[in-house]
mmCIF file of C-alpha atoms in Angstrom:
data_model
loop_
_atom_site.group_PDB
_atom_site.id
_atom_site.type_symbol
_atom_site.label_atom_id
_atom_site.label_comp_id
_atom_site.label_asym_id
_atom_site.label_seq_id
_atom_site.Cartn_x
_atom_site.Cartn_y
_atom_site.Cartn_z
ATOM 1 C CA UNK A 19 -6.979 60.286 19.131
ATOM 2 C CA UNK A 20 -3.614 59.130 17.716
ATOM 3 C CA UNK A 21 -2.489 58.668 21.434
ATOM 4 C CA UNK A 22 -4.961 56.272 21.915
ATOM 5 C CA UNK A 23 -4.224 54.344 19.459
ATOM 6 C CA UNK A 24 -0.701 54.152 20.472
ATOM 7 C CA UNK A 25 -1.802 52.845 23.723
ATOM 8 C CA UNK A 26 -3.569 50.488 22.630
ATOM 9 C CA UNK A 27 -1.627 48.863 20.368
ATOM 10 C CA UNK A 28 1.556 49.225 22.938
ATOM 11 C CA UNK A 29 -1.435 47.254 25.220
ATOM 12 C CA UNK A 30 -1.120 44.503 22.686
ATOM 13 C CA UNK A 31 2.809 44.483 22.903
ATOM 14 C CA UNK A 32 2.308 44.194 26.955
ATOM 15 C CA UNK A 33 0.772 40.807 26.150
ATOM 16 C CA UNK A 34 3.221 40.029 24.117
ATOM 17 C CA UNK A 35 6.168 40.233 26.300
ATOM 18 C CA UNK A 36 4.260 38.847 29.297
ATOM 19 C CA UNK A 37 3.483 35.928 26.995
ATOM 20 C CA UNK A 38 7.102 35.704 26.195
ATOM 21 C CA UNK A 39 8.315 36.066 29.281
ATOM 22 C CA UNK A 40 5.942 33.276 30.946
ATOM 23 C CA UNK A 41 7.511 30.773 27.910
ATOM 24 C CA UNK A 42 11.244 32.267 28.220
ATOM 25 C CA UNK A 43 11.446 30.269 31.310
ATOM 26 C CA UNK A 44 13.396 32.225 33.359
ATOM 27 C CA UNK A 45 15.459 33.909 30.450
ATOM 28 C CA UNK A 46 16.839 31.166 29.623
ATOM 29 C CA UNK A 47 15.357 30.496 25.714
ATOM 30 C CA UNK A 48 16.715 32.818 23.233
ATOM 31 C CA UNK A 49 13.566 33.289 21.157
ATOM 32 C CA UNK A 50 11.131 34.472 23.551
ATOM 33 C CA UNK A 51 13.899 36.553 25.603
ATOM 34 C CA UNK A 52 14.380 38.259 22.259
ATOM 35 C CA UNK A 53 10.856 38.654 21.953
ATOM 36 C CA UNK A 54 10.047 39.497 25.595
ATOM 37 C CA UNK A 55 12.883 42.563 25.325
ATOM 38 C CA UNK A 56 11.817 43.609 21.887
ATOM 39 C CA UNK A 57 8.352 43.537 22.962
ATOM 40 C CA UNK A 58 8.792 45.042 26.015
ATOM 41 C CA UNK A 59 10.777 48.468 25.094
ATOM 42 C CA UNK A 60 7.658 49.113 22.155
ATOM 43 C CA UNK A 61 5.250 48.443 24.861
ATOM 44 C CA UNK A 62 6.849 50.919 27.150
ATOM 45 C CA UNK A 63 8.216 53.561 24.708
ATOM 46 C CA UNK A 64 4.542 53.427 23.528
ATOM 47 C CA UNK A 65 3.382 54.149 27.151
ATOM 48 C CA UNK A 66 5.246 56.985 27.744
ATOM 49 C CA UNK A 67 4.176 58.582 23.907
ATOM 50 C CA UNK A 68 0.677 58.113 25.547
ATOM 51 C CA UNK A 69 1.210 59.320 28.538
ATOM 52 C CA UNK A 70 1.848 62.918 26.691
ATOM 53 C CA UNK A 71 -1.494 63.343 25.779
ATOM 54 C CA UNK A 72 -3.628 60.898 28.213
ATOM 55 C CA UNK A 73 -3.377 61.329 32.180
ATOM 56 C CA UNK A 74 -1.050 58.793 33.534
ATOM 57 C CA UNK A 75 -3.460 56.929 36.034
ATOM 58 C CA UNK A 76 -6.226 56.548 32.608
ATOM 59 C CA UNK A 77 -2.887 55.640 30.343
ATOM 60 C CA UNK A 78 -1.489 52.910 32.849
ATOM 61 C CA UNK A 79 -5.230 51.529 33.861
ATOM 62 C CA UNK A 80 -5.692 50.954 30.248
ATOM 63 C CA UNK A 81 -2.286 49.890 29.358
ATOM 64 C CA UNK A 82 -2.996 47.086 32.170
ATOM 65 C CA UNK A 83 -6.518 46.364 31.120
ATOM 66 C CA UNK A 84 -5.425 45.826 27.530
ATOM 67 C CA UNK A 85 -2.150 43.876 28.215
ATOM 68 C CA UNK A 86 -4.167 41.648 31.198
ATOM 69 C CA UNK A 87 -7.281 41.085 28.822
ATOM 70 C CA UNK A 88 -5.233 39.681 25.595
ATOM 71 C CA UNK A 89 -2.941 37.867 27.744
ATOM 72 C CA UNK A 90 -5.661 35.795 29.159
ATOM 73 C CA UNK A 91 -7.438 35.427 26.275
ATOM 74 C CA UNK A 92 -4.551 34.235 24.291
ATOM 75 C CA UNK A 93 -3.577 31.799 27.125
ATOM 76 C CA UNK A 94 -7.350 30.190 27.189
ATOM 77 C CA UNK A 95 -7.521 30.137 23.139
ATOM 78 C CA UNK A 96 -3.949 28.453 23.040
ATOM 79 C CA UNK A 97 -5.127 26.154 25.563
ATOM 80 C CA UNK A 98 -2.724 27.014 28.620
ATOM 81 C CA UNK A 99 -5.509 28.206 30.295
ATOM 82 C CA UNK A 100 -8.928 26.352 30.719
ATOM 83 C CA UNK A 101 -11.784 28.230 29.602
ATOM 84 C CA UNK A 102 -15.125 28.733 31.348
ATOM 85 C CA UNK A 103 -17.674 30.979 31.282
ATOM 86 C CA UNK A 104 -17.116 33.496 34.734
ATOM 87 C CA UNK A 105 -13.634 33.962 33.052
ATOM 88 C CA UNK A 106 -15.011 35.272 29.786
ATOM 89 C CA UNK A 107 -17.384 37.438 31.275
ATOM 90 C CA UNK A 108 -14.519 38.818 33.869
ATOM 91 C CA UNK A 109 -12.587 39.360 30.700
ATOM 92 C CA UNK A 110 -15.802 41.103 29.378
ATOM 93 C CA UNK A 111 -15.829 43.131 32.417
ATOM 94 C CA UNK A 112 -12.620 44.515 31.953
ATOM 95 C CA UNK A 113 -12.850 45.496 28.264
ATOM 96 C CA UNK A 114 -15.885 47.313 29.186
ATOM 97 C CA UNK A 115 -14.267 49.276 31.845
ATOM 98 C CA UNK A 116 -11.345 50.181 29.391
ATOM 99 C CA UNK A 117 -13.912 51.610 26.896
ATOM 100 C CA UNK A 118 -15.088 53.373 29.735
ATOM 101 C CA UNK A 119 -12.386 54.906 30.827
ATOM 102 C CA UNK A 120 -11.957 56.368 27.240
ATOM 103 C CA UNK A 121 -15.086 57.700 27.283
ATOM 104 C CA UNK A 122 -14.847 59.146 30.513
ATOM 105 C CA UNK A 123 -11.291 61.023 29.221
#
């Protein structure tokens, strides 16, 4: 169980440094390249602790899932994204197949 918790949570840093990353603007701010790298190397090293215990195809498709799902949501309640409804239930969508894939382990 503890492994997926790790995954999860290095899901969250995946949206973290992706977020970073898209306001870094090319590298070139110091702040969110920090926090892109930082967020980046717990994100991965938290992958690979995962990927010990979960198969690597369920580990990564979650990892993605996770990351994807928070990084849109974030970017629509921040308001650099619109919002609408097909997007929230696509969002949905893809939580739901995340919890399924943990089921299905």
């Amino acid at each position: 169980m503890f492994a997926w918790v790790v995954l999860i949570v290095s899901g969250v840093f995946e949206s973290v440094w992706a977020t970073a990353l898209g306001k870094s603007e090319g590298l070139s701010k110091p702040v969110p390249d920090i926090i892109f790298i930082v967020g980046l190397a717990l994100s991965m090293a938290g992958l690979a602790y995962a990927m010990r215990d979960i198969h690597a195809s369920t580990a990564y498709a979650v990892w993605v899932g996770v990351g994807a799902a928070l990084t849109v949501i974030y970017a629509m309640i921040s308001g650099a994204e619109a919002f609408n409804l097909l997007r929230a239930l696509l969002i949905c969508g893809l939580i739901a197949c995340v919890i399924g894939l943990k089921l299905a382990q």
